[in-house]
């Protein structure tokens, strides 16, 4: 998509015309808006399934990641007619269900795509998420250690999961769930149980302390974040850091002590999609396999 800085490009996507303004504007120090739009087009078959039917919160960087950013929940007045929206709690959220909406958002400088744990027409979460948050990228090894311990626990419990980088300094483990199969109260029983196990096993490494000043150099196991109304960065979303890192789904076999979160840039993710490391998830199959969580949560309740 070659263009001069001030040129206006018009794309026709699914019979809808989407304008790309200032395509050569630098959104990152070495990445233009045009290159970012090309990334979104490339990953859209993988990204869009995670965005559909989710009340979307974006972080926009209209003048690039080195300048001011802002959260956007309400769709702006100039939102085009082809963009689907949904009112909830007084806000008119965007539903990013198709490529034309995704590209329109990208042109607005929407870089981070944060999604709730449930779809708008459902009552409970579609996944359980463990957010593994080390104090800095220099402590990323703590996220690896926590992930491997949780993976071992889940395998012993016959629970299937996948893992992704956060696109910053941590990682997230996701357990897909069938529609309307669990309440947040039920999933909290499980997340609290696993988080407490980690802290009791390695109190020098892990903590559930909410106040950063009290965590010292320990990894924060954030299970409270998994709740109604909270959000998580979507798989394949880029982050607003200068490295243009992507929240990247990984093969569990890649989660070793040599894993480096700075590896997963936009360019590297495009290469992964075209190569052997591309993670092909059958979420429906994973959801069915995790039906046994009901009995497990019941057993945990009986113990507490």
PDB file of C-alpha atoms in Angstrom:
ATOM      1  CA  UNK A   1       0.000   0.000   0.000  1.00  0.00           C
ATOM      2  CA  UNK A   2       2.341   2.744  -1.249  1.00  0.00           C
ATOM      3  CA  UNK A   3       1.310   6.373  -0.754  1.00  0.00           C
ATOM      4  CA  UNK A   4       2.526   9.839   0.133  1.00  0.00           C
ATOM      5  CA  UNK A   5       2.032  11.109   3.676  1.00  0.00           C
ATOM      6  CA  UNK A   6      -1.073  13.175   2.969  1.00  0.00           C
ATOM      7  CA  UNK A   7      -2.650  10.937   0.371  1.00  0.00           C
ATOM      8  CA  UNK A   8      -6.101   9.478   1.002  1.00  0.00           C
ATOM      9  CA  UNK A   9      -6.561   5.855  -0.024  1.00  0.00           C
ATOM     10  CA  UNK A  10      -9.974   4.270  -0.491  1.00  0.00           C
ATOM     11  CA  UNK A  11     -10.373   0.537   0.046  1.00  0.00           C
ATOM     12  CA  UNK A  12     -13.471  -1.407  -0.940  1.00  0.00           C
ATOM     13  CA  UNK A  13     -14.118  -4.224   1.507  1.00  0.00           C
ATOM     14  CA  UNK A  14     -17.290  -6.316   1.340  1.00  0.00           C
ATOM     15  CA  UNK A  15     -18.872  -3.600  -0.836  1.00  0.00           C
ATOM     16  CA  UNK A  16     -18.076  -0.962   1.774  1.00  0.00           C
ATOM     17  CA  UNK A  17     -15.717   1.915   1.073  1.00  0.00           C
ATOM     18  CA  UNK A  18     -13.170   2.547   3.839  1.00  0.00           C
ATOM     19  CA  UNK A  19     -10.852   5.546   3.644  1.00  0.00           C
ATOM     20  CA  UNK A  20      -7.244   5.397   4.851  1.00  0.00           C
ATOM     21  CA  UNK A  21      -6.026   8.904   5.671  1.00  0.00           C
ATOM     22  CA  UNK A  22      -2.359   9.890   6.041  1.00  0.00           C
ATOM     23  CA  UNK A  23      -1.146   6.347   5.253  1.00  0.00           C
ATOM     24  CA  UNK A  24       2.523   7.258   5.703  1.00  0.00           C
ATOM     25  CA  UNK A  25       2.024   8.713   9.186  1.00  0.00           C
ATOM     26  CA  UNK A  26       4.343   7.008  11.690  1.00  0.00           C
ATOM     27  CA  UNK A  27       2.316   5.177  14.326  1.00  0.00           C
ATOM     28  CA  UNK A  28       5.519   3.689  15.701  1.00  0.00           C
ATOM     29  CA  UNK A  29       9.028   5.072  15.182  1.00  0.00           C
ATOM     30  CA  UNK A  30       9.613   2.706  12.259  1.00  0.00           C
ATOM     31  CA  UNK A  31       6.069   1.629  11.296  1.00  0.00           C
ATOM     32  CA  UNK A  32       3.593   3.605   9.228  1.00  0.00           C
ATOM     33  CA  UNK A  33      -0.176   3.516   9.366  1.00  0.00           C
ATOM     34  CA  UNK A  34      -0.117   1.809   5.957  1.00  0.00           C
ATOM     35  CA  UNK A  35       2.042  -1.002   7.344  1.00  0.00           C
ATOM     36  CA  UNK A  36      -0.230  -1.314  10.374  1.00  0.00           C
ATOM     37  CA  UNK A  37      -3.320  -1.580   8.165  1.00  0.00           C
ATOM     38  CA  UNK A  38      -1.573  -4.302   6.173  1.00  0.00           C
ATOM     39  CA  UNK A  39      -0.923  -6.153   9.449  1.00  0.00           C
ATOM     40  CA  UNK A  40      -4.607  -5.935  10.410  1.00  0.00           C
ATOM     41  CA  UNK A  41      -5.659  -7.281   7.013  1.00  0.00           C
ATOM     42  CA  UNK A  42      -3.196 -10.179   7.329  1.00  0.00           C
ATOM     43  CA  UNK A  43      -4.244 -11.233  10.852  1.00  0.00           C
ATOM     44  CA  UNK A  44      -7.956 -10.464  10.487  1.00  0.00           C
ATOM     45  CA  UNK A  45      -8.996 -14.143   9.976  1.00  0.00           C
ATOM     46  CA  UNK A  46      -7.360 -14.891  13.345  1.00  0.00           C
ATOM     47  CA  UNK A  47      -8.208 -11.696  15.230  1.00  0.00           C
ATOM     48  CA  UNK A  48     -11.851 -11.189  14.253  1.00  0.00           C
ATOM     49  CA  UNK A  49     -13.211 -14.411  15.833  1.00  0.00           C
ATOM     50  CA  UNK A  50     -12.061 -13.099  19.234  1.00  0.00           C
ATOM     51  CA  UNK A  51     -13.729  -9.714  18.676  1.00  0.00           C
ATOM     52  CA  UNK A  52     -17.129 -10.821  17.376  1.00  0.00           C
ATOM     53  CA  UNK A  53     -20.027 -10.185  19.772  1.00  0.00           C
ATOM     54  CA  UNK A  54     -17.672  -8.572  22.316  1.00  0.00           C
ATOM     55  CA  UNK A  55     -18.298  -5.030  23.550  1.00  0.00           C
ATOM     56  CA  UNK A  56     -15.070  -3.494  22.382  1.00  0.00           C
ATOM     57  CA  UNK A  57     -12.790  -1.099  24.227  1.00  0.00           C
ATOM     58  CA  UNK A  58      -9.919   0.294  22.168  1.00  0.00           C
ATOM     59  CA  UNK A  59      -6.928   2.409  23.043  1.00  0.00           C
ATOM     60  CA  UNK A  60      -6.341   4.934  20.299  1.00  0.00           C
ATOM     61  CA  UNK A  61      -3.041   6.572  19.441  1.00  0.00           C
ATOM     62  CA  UNK A  62      -4.117   8.960  16.650  1.00  0.00           C
ATOM     63  CA  UNK A  63      -0.671  10.573  16.476  1.00  0.00           C
ATOM     64  CA  UNK A  64       1.421   7.491  17.191  1.00  0.00           C
ATOM     65  CA  UNK A  65       2.500   5.627  20.303  1.00  0.00           C
ATOM     66  CA  UNK A  66       4.936   8.348  21.326  1.00  0.00           C
ATOM     67  CA  UNK A  67       2.059  10.798  21.748  1.00  0.00           C
ATOM     68  CA  UNK A  68      -1.137  10.996  23.767  1.00  0.00           C
ATOM     69  CA  UNK A  69      -3.461   7.990  23.859  1.00  0.00           C
ATOM     70  CA  UNK A  70      -7.028   7.573  25.098  1.00  0.00           C
ATOM     71  CA  UNK A  71      -9.520   4.800  25.849  1.00  0.00           C
ATOM     72  CA  UNK A  72     -12.629   4.608  23.693  1.00  0.00           C
ATOM     73  CA  UNK A  73     -15.725   2.681  24.745  1.00  0.00           C
ATOM     74  CA  UNK A  74     -18.431   4.838  23.168  1.00  0.00           C
ATOM     75  CA  UNK A  75     -18.584   4.848  19.386  1.00  0.00           C
ATOM     76  CA  UNK A  76     -17.963   8.402  18.103  1.00  0.00           C
ATOM     77  CA  UNK A  77     -20.664  10.392  16.330  1.00  0.00           C
ATOM     78  CA  UNK A  78     -18.889   9.999  12.995  1.00  0.00           C
ATOM     79  CA  UNK A  79     -18.994   6.186  13.144  1.00  0.00           C
ATOM     80  CA  UNK A  80     -20.061   4.960   9.671  1.00  0.00           C
ATOM     81  CA  UNK A  81     -23.293   3.047   9.179  1.00  0.00           C
ATOM     82  CA  UNK A  82     -21.522  -0.228   8.369  1.00  0.00           C
ATOM     83  CA  UNK A  83     -20.088  -0.381  11.905  1.00  0.00           C
ATOM     84  CA  UNK A  84     -22.313  -2.423  14.217  1.00  0.00           C
ATOM     85  CA  UNK A  85     -22.860  -1.021  17.721  1.00  0.00           C
ATOM     86  CA  UNK A  86     -24.583  -2.181  20.892  1.00  0.00           C
ATOM     87  CA  UNK A  87     -25.882  -0.135  23.827  1.00  0.00           C
ATOM     88  CA  UNK A  88     -24.855  -1.389  27.249  1.00  0.00           C
ATOM     89  CA  UNK A  89     -24.853   0.446  30.570  1.00  0.00           C
ATOM     90  CA  UNK A  90     -25.321   3.789  28.841  1.00  0.00           C
ATOM     91  CA  UNK A  91     -22.474   3.312  26.356  1.00  0.00           C
ATOM     92  CA  UNK A  92     -22.791   2.609  22.638  1.00  0.00           C
ATOM     93  CA  UNK A  93     -20.036   0.024  22.157  1.00  0.00           C
ATOM     94  CA  UNK A  94     -18.551  -0.957  18.807  1.00  0.00           C
ATOM     95  CA  UNK A  95     -18.833  -4.595  17.755  1.00  0.00           C
ATOM     96  CA  UNK A  96     -15.931  -5.411  15.458  1.00  0.00           C
ATOM     97  CA  UNK A  97     -17.466  -8.235  13.470  1.00  0.00           C
ATOM     98  CA  UNK A  98     -15.919  -7.748  10.034  1.00  0.00           C
ATOM     99  CA  UNK A  99     -12.832  -6.582   8.185  1.00  0.00           C
ATOM    100  CA  UNK A 100     -14.249  -3.216   7.146  1.00  0.00           C
ATOM    101  CA  UNK A 101     -14.874  -2.277  10.783  1.00  0.00           C
ATOM    102  CA  UNK A 102     -11.406  -3.458  11.780  1.00  0.00           C
ATOM    103  CA  UNK A 103      -9.753  -1.374   9.051  1.00  0.00           C
ATOM    104  CA  UNK A 104     -11.874   1.669   9.899  1.00  0.00           C
ATOM    105  CA  UNK A 105     -10.743   1.366  13.528  1.00  0.00           C
ATOM    106  CA  UNK A 106      -7.130   0.945  12.441  1.00  0.00           C
ATOM    107  CA  UNK A 107      -7.357   4.147  10.440  1.00  0.00           C
ATOM    108  CA  UNK A 108      -8.591   5.912  13.591  1.00  0.00           C
ATOM    109  CA  UNK A 109      -5.362   4.924  15.314  1.00  0.00           C
ATOM    110  CA  UNK A 110      -7.012   2.140  17.338  1.00  0.00           C
ATOM    111  CA  UNK A 111      -4.034  -0.017  18.261  1.00  0.00           C
ATOM    112  CA  UNK A 112      -5.072  -1.969  21.354  1.00  0.00           C
ATOM    113  CA  UNK A 113      -8.238  -4.095  21.270  1.00  0.00           C
ATOM    114  CA  UNK A 114      -9.535  -5.024  24.723  1.00  0.00           C
ATOM    115  CA  UNK A 115     -12.447  -7.439  25.021  1.00  0.00           C
ATOM    116  CA  UNK A 116     -14.695  -8.572  27.893  1.00  0.00           C
ATOM    117  CA  UNK A 117     -14.779 -12.217  28.895  1.00  0.00           C
ATOM    118  CA  UNK A 118     -18.315 -12.726  27.625  1.00  0.00           C
ATOM    119  CA  UNK A 119     -20.253 -12.089  24.448  1.00  0.00           C
ATOM    120  CA  UNK A 120     -22.927  -9.393  24.643  1.00  0.00           C
ATOM    121  CA  UNK A 121     -25.810 -11.890  24.302  1.00  0.00           C
ATOM    122  CA  UNK A 122     -24.558 -14.277  26.988  1.00  0.00           C
ATOM    123  CA  UNK A 123     -24.624 -14.269  30.777  1.00  0.00           C
ATOM    124  CA  UNK A 124     -21.307 -15.837  31.681  1.00  0.00           C
ATOM    125  CA  UNK A 125     -17.650 -15.941  30.635  1.00  0.00           C
ATOM    126  CA  UNK A 126     -16.465 -17.730  27.502  1.00  0.00           C
ATOM    127  CA  UNK A 127     -13.029 -18.336  28.985  1.00  0.00           C
ATOM    128  CA  UNK A 128     -11.183 -18.439  32.269  1.00  0.00           C
ATOM    129  CA  UNK A 129      -8.032 -16.317  32.166  1.00  0.00           C
ATOM    130  CA  UNK A 130      -4.973 -16.274  34.388  1.00  0.00           C
ATOM    131  CA  UNK A 131      -3.089 -13.007  33.936  1.00  0.00           C
ATOM    132  CA  UNK A 132       0.570 -13.491  34.876  1.00  0.00           C
ATOM    133  CA  UNK A 133       2.007 -10.040  35.510  1.00  0.00           C
ATOM    134  CA  UNK A 134       5.705  -9.764  36.421  1.00  0.00           C
ATOM    135  CA  UNK A 135       7.077  -6.423  37.669  1.00  0.00           C
ATOM    136  CA  UNK A 136       8.978  -5.827  34.405  1.00  0.00           C
ATOM    137  CA  UNK A 137      10.200  -7.551  31.238  1.00  0.00           C
ATOM    138  CA  UNK A 138      13.440  -8.205  33.091  1.00  0.00           C
ATOM    139  CA  UNK A 139      11.406 -10.531  35.330  1.00  0.00           C
ATOM    140  CA  UNK A 140       9.663 -12.357  32.480  1.00  0.00           C
ATOM    141  CA  UNK A 141      11.149 -15.637  33.704  1.00  0.00           C
ATOM    142  CA  UNK A 142       8.673 -15.469  36.599  1.00  0.00           C
ATOM    143  CA  UNK A 143       5.796 -15.551  34.095  1.00  0.00           C
ATOM    144  CA  UNK A 144       7.347 -18.606  32.453  1.00  0.00           C
ATOM    145  CA  UNK A 145       7.712 -20.381  35.803  1.00  0.00           C
ATOM    146  CA  UNK A 146       4.119 -19.587  36.789  1.00  0.00           C
ATOM    147  CA  UNK A 147       2.801 -20.680  33.382  1.00  0.00           C
ATOM    148  CA  UNK A 148       4.578 -24.020  33.525  1.00  0.00           C
ATOM    149  CA  UNK A 149       3.275 -24.725  37.039  1.00  0.00           C
ATOM    150  CA  UNK A 150      -0.301 -23.886  36.011  1.00  0.00           C
ATOM    151  CA  UNK A 151       0.047 -25.985  32.856  1.00  0.00           C
ATOM    152  CA  UNK A 152       1.099 -28.990  34.956  1.00  0.00           C
ATOM    153  CA  UNK A 153      -1.878 -28.494  37.282  1.00  0.00           C
ATOM    154  CA  UNK A 154      -4.355 -28.152  34.418  1.00  0.00           C
ATOM    155  CA  UNK A 155      -3.051 -31.259  32.667  1.00  0.00           C
ATOM    156  CA  UNK A 156      -3.474 -33.304  35.859  1.00  0.00           C
ATOM    157  CA  UNK A 157      -7.062 -32.007  36.067  1.00  0.00           C
ATOM    158  CA  UNK A 158      -7.734 -32.841  32.378  1.00  0.00           C
ATOM    159  CA  UNK A 159      -8.319 -29.190  31.542  1.00  0.00           C
ATOM    160  CA  UNK A 160      -7.184 -27.892  28.154  1.00  0.00           C
ATOM    161  CA  UNK A 161      -5.806 -24.385  27.731  1.00  0.00           C
ATOM    162  CA  UNK A 162      -3.711 -22.194  25.523  1.00  0.00           C
ATOM    163  CA  UNK A 163      -1.234 -19.468  26.333  1.00  0.00           C
ATOM    164  CA  UNK A 164      -0.353 -16.128  24.811  1.00  0.00           C
ATOM    165  CA  UNK A 165       2.018 -13.297  25.484  1.00  0.00           C
ATOM    166  CA  UNK A 166       0.420 -10.103  26.754  1.00  0.00           C
ATOM    167  CA  UNK A 167       2.327  -8.061  24.192  1.00  0.00           C
ATOM    168  CA  UNK A 168       4.151  -6.335  27.021  1.00  0.00           C
ATOM    169  CA  UNK A 169       5.833  -7.976  30.017  1.00  0.00           C
ATOM    170  CA  UNK A 170       3.628 -10.902  30.945  1.00  0.00           C
ATOM    171  CA  UNK A 171       1.573 -13.845  29.702  1.00  0.00           C
ATOM    172  CA  UNK A 172      -2.007 -15.050  29.923  1.00  0.00           C
ATOM    173  CA  UNK A 173      -3.409 -18.564  30.110  1.00  0.00           C
ATOM    174  CA  UNK A 174      -6.898 -19.047  28.673  1.00  0.00           C
ATOM    175  CA  UNK A 175      -9.321 -21.899  29.293  1.00  0.00           C
ATOM    176  CA  UNK A 176     -12.187 -21.859  26.729  1.00  0.00           C
ATOM    177  CA  UNK A 177     -15.702 -22.475  28.095  1.00  0.00           C
ATOM    178  CA  UNK A 178     -19.006 -23.411  26.526  1.00  0.00           C
ATOM    179  CA  UNK A 179     -21.617 -20.680  26.179  1.00  0.00           C
ATOM    180  CA  UNK A 180     -23.557 -19.906  29.390  1.00  0.00           C
ATOM    181  CA  UNK A 181     -21.955 -22.855  31.168  1.00  0.00           C
ATOM    182  CA  UNK A 182     -20.422 -20.995  34.140  1.00  0.00           C
ATOM    183  CA  UNK A 183     -21.089 -17.910  36.224  1.00  0.00           C
ATOM    184  CA  UNK A 184     -18.330 -15.543  37.260  1.00  0.00           C
ATOM    185  CA  UNK A 185     -18.868 -16.640  40.859  1.00  0.00           C
ATOM    186  CA  UNK A 186     -18.115 -20.221  39.838  1.00  0.00           C
ATOM    187  CA  UNK A 187     -15.026 -19.380  37.797  1.00  0.00           C
ATOM    188  CA  UNK A 188     -13.686 -17.197  40.631  1.00  0.00           C
ATOM    189  CA  UNK A 189     -13.687 -20.243  42.903  1.00  0.00           C
ATOM    190  CA  UNK A 190     -11.341 -21.940  40.465  1.00  0.00           C
ATOM    191  CA  UNK A 191      -9.074 -18.966  39.699  1.00  0.00           C
ATOM    192  CA  UNK A 192      -8.704 -18.129  43.388  1.00  0.00           C
ATOM    193  CA  UNK A 193      -7.838 -21.764  44.153  1.00  0.00           C
ATOM    194  CA  UNK A 194      -5.087 -21.901  41.500  1.00  0.00           C
ATOM    195  CA  UNK A 195      -3.695 -18.468  42.442  1.00  0.00           C
ATOM    196  CA  UNK A 196      -3.542 -19.448  46.117  1.00  0.00           C
ATOM    197  CA  UNK A 197      -1.797 -22.692  45.215  1.00  0.00           C
ATOM    198  CA  UNK A 198       0.889 -20.790  43.287  1.00  0.00           C
ATOM    199  CA  UNK A 199       1.507 -18.337  46.126  1.00  0.00           C
ATOM    200  CA  UNK A 200       1.673 -21.091  48.726  1.00  0.00           C
ATOM    201  CA  UNK A 201       4.047 -23.123  46.557  1.00  0.00           C
ATOM    202  CA  UNK A 202       6.474 -20.286  45.769  1.00  0.00           C
ATOM    203  CA  UNK A 203       5.771 -17.267  48.021  1.00  0.00           C
ATOM    204  CA  UNK A 204       9.093 -15.659  47.087  1.00  0.00           C
ATOM    205  CA  UNK A 205       8.109 -15.620  43.391  1.00  0.00           C
ATOM    206  CA  UNK A 206       4.350 -15.090  43.268  1.00  0.00           C
ATOM    207  CA  UNK A 207       1.784 -12.884  44.999  1.00  0.00           C
ATOM    208  CA  UNK A 208      -1.900 -11.938  44.885  1.00  0.00           C
ATOM    209  CA  UNK A 209      -1.161  -8.566  46.509  1.00  0.00           C
ATOM    210  CA  UNK A 210      -3.107  -5.834  44.699  1.00  0.00           C
ATOM    211  CA  UNK A 211      -0.854  -2.933  45.747  1.00  0.00           C
ATOM    212  CA  UNK A 212       2.222  -2.737  43.532  1.00  0.00           C
ATOM    213  CA  UNK A 213       4.354  -1.250  46.300  1.00  0.00           C
ATOM    214  CA  UNK A 214       3.806  -4.404  48.374  1.00  0.00           C
ATOM    215  CA  UNK A 215       4.624  -6.899  45.613  1.00  0.00           C
ATOM    216  CA  UNK A 216       8.350  -6.152  45.628  1.00  0.00           C
ATOM    217  CA  UNK A 217       9.830  -8.186  42.747  1.00  0.00           C
ATOM    218  CA  UNK A 218       7.208 -10.914  42.727  1.00  0.00           C
ATOM    219  CA  UNK A 219       4.853 -11.817  39.902  1.00  0.00           C
ATOM    220  CA  UNK A 220       1.248 -10.772  40.427  1.00  0.00           C
ATOM    221  CA  UNK A 221      -1.244 -13.565  39.756  1.00  0.00           C
ATOM    222  CA  UNK A 222      -4.258 -11.494  38.772  1.00  0.00           C
ATOM    223  CA  UNK A 223      -7.385 -13.599  39.250  1.00  0.00           C
ATOM    224  CA  UNK A 224      -9.581 -10.667  40.340  1.00  0.00           C
ATOM    225  CA  UNK A 225      -9.362  -9.227  36.819  1.00  0.00           C
ATOM    226  CA  UNK A 226     -11.431 -12.174  35.591  1.00  0.00           C
ATOM    227  CA  UNK A 227     -14.859 -10.684  36.321  1.00  0.00           C
ATOM    228  CA  UNK A 228     -17.908  -9.242  34.623  1.00  0.00           C
ATOM    229  CA  UNK A 229     -17.176  -5.871  33.054  1.00  0.00           C
ATOM    230  CA  UNK A 230     -13.402  -6.391  33.052  1.00  0.00           C
ATOM    231  CA  UNK A 231     -11.428  -6.776  29.836  1.00  0.00           C
ATOM    232  CA  UNK A 232      -8.308  -8.440  28.462  1.00  0.00           C
ATOM    233  CA  UNK A 233      -6.128  -7.677  25.474  1.00  0.00           C
ATOM    234  CA  UNK A 234      -7.343  -9.695  22.484  1.00  0.00           C
ATOM    235  CA  UNK A 235      -5.107 -12.324  20.854  1.00  0.00           C
ATOM    236  CA  UNK A 236      -3.220 -10.822  17.885  1.00  0.00           C
ATOM    237  CA  UNK A 237      -3.812  -7.238  19.055  1.00  0.00           C
ATOM    238  CA  UNK A 238      -0.764  -5.011  18.859  1.00  0.00           C
ATOM    239  CA  UNK A 239       0.193  -3.005  21.958  1.00  0.00           C
ATOM    240  CA  UNK A 240       0.997   0.669  22.245  1.00  0.00           C
ATOM    241  CA  UNK A 241       4.641   0.176  23.181  1.00  0.00           C
ATOM    242  CA  UNK A 242       7.485   1.398  21.006  1.00  0.00           C
ATOM    243  CA  UNK A 243       8.408  -2.162  20.019  1.00  0.00           C
ATOM    244  CA  UNK A 244       4.965  -2.771  18.449  1.00  0.00           C
ATOM    245  CA  UNK A 245       4.707  -6.081  20.291  1.00  0.00           C
ATOM    246  CA  UNK A 246       1.719  -8.336  19.693  1.00  0.00           C
ATOM    247  CA  UNK A 247      -0.307 -10.409  22.154  1.00  0.00           C
ATOM    248  CA  UNK A 248       0.671 -13.675  20.509  1.00  0.00           C
ATOM    249  CA  UNK A 249      -0.811 -17.163  21.042  1.00  0.00           C
ATOM    250  CA  UNK A 250       1.977 -19.706  21.526  1.00  0.00           C
ATOM    251  CA  UNK A 251       2.480 -23.413  21.312  1.00  0.00           C
ATOM    252  CA  UNK A 252       2.922 -24.712  24.850  1.00  0.00           C
ATOM    253  CA  UNK A 253       6.186 -26.254  23.643  1.00  0.00           C
ATOM    254  CA  UNK A 254       7.499 -22.722  23.044  1.00  0.00           C
ATOM    255  CA  UNK A 255       7.110 -21.799  26.710  1.00  0.00           C
ATOM    256  CA  UNK A 256      10.656 -22.464  27.853  1.00  0.00           C
ATOM    257  CA  UNK A 257      13.112 -20.456  29.915  1.00  0.00           C
ATOM    258  CA  UNK A 258      14.576 -19.142  26.653  1.00  0.00           C
ATOM    259  CA  UNK A 259      11.312 -17.456  25.629  1.00  0.00           C
ATOM    260  CA  UNK A 260      11.704 -13.708  25.030  1.00  0.00           C
ATOM    261  CA  UNK A 261       8.566 -11.519  24.948  1.00  0.00           C
ATOM    262  CA  UNK A 262      10.313  -8.949  22.759  1.00  0.00           C
ATOM    263  CA  UNK A 263      10.417 -11.472  19.915  1.00  0.00           C
ATOM    264  CA  UNK A 264       6.754 -11.099  18.991  1.00  0.00           C
ATOM    265  CA  UNK A 265       6.604  -7.992  16.825  1.00  0.00           C
ATOM    266  CA  UNK A 266       4.101  -7.392  14.019  1.00  0.00           C
ATOM    267  CA  UNK A 267       6.590  -8.643  11.439  1.00  0.00           C
ATOM    268  CA  UNK A 268       7.382 -11.770  13.425  1.00  0.00           C
ATOM    269  CA  UNK A 269       3.680 -12.574  13.892  1.00  0.00           C
ATOM    270  CA  UNK A 270       3.097 -12.320  10.138  1.00  0.00           C
ATOM    271  CA  UNK A 271       6.018 -14.729   9.632  1.00  0.00           C
ATOM    272  CA  UNK A 272       4.532 -17.098  12.226  1.00  0.00           C
ATOM    273  CA  UNK A 273       1.171 -17.117  10.465  1.00  0.00           C
ATOM    274  CA  UNK A 274       2.911 -18.221   7.290  1.00  0.00           C
ATOM    275  CA  UNK A 275       5.140 -20.759   9.068  1.00  0.00           C
ATOM    276  CA  UNK A 276       4.951 -23.886  11.198  1.00  0.00           C
ATOM    277  CA  UNK A 277       4.610 -22.148  14.572  1.00  0.00           C
ATOM    278  CA  UNK A 278       1.188 -20.740  13.751  1.00  0.00           C
ATOM    279  CA  UNK A 279      -1.174 -21.946  16.481  1.00  0.00           C
ATOM    280  CA  UNK A 280      -4.344 -23.451  15.033  1.00  0.00           C
ATOM    281  CA  UNK A 281      -6.874 -23.625  17.853  1.00  0.00           C
ATOM    282  CA  UNK A 282     -10.105 -25.588  17.823  1.00  0.00           C
ATOM    283  CA  UNK A 283     -11.849 -23.534  20.505  1.00  0.00           C
ATOM    284  CA  UNK A 284     -15.120 -25.468  20.241  1.00  0.00           C
ATOM    285  CA  UNK A 285     -13.345 -28.747  20.900  1.00  0.00           C
ATOM    286  CA  UNK A 286     -11.517 -27.194  23.870  1.00  0.00           C
ATOM    287  CA  UNK A 287     -14.788 -25.851  25.284  1.00  0.00           C
ATOM    288  CA  UNK A 288     -16.372 -29.311  25.204  1.00  0.00           C
ATOM    289  CA  UNK A 289     -13.364 -30.927  26.869  1.00  0.00           C
ATOM    290  CA  UNK A 290     -13.567 -28.417  29.732  1.00  0.00           C
ATOM    291  CA  UNK A 291     -17.127 -29.373  30.720  1.00  0.00           C
ATOM    292  CA  UNK A 292     -15.619 -31.350  33.604  1.00  0.00           C
ATOM    293  CA  UNK A 293     -14.779 -28.098  35.364  1.00  0.00           C
ATOM    294  CA  UNK A 294     -18.261 -28.120  36.884  1.00  0.00           C
ATOM    295  CA  UNK A 295     -17.475 -31.074  39.132  1.00  0.00           C
ATOM    296  CA  UNK A 296     -14.043 -29.708  39.934  1.00  0.00           C
ATOM    297  CA  UNK A 297     -15.458 -26.363  41.071  1.00  0.00           C
ATOM    298  CA  UNK A 298     -18.053 -28.193  43.148  1.00  0.00           C
ATOM    299  CA  UNK A 299     -15.289 -30.208  44.819  1.00  0.00           C
ATOM    300  CA  UNK A 300     -13.296 -27.044  45.559  1.00  0.00           C
ATOM    301  CA  UNK A 301     -16.369 -25.451  47.118  1.00  0.00           C
ATOM    302  CA  UNK A 302     -16.765 -28.486  49.356  1.00  0.00           C
ATOM    303  CA  UNK A 303     -13.170 -28.110  50.533  1.00  0.00           C
ATOM    304  CA  UNK A 304     -13.463 -24.435  51.440  1.00  0.00           C
TER     305      UNK A 304
END
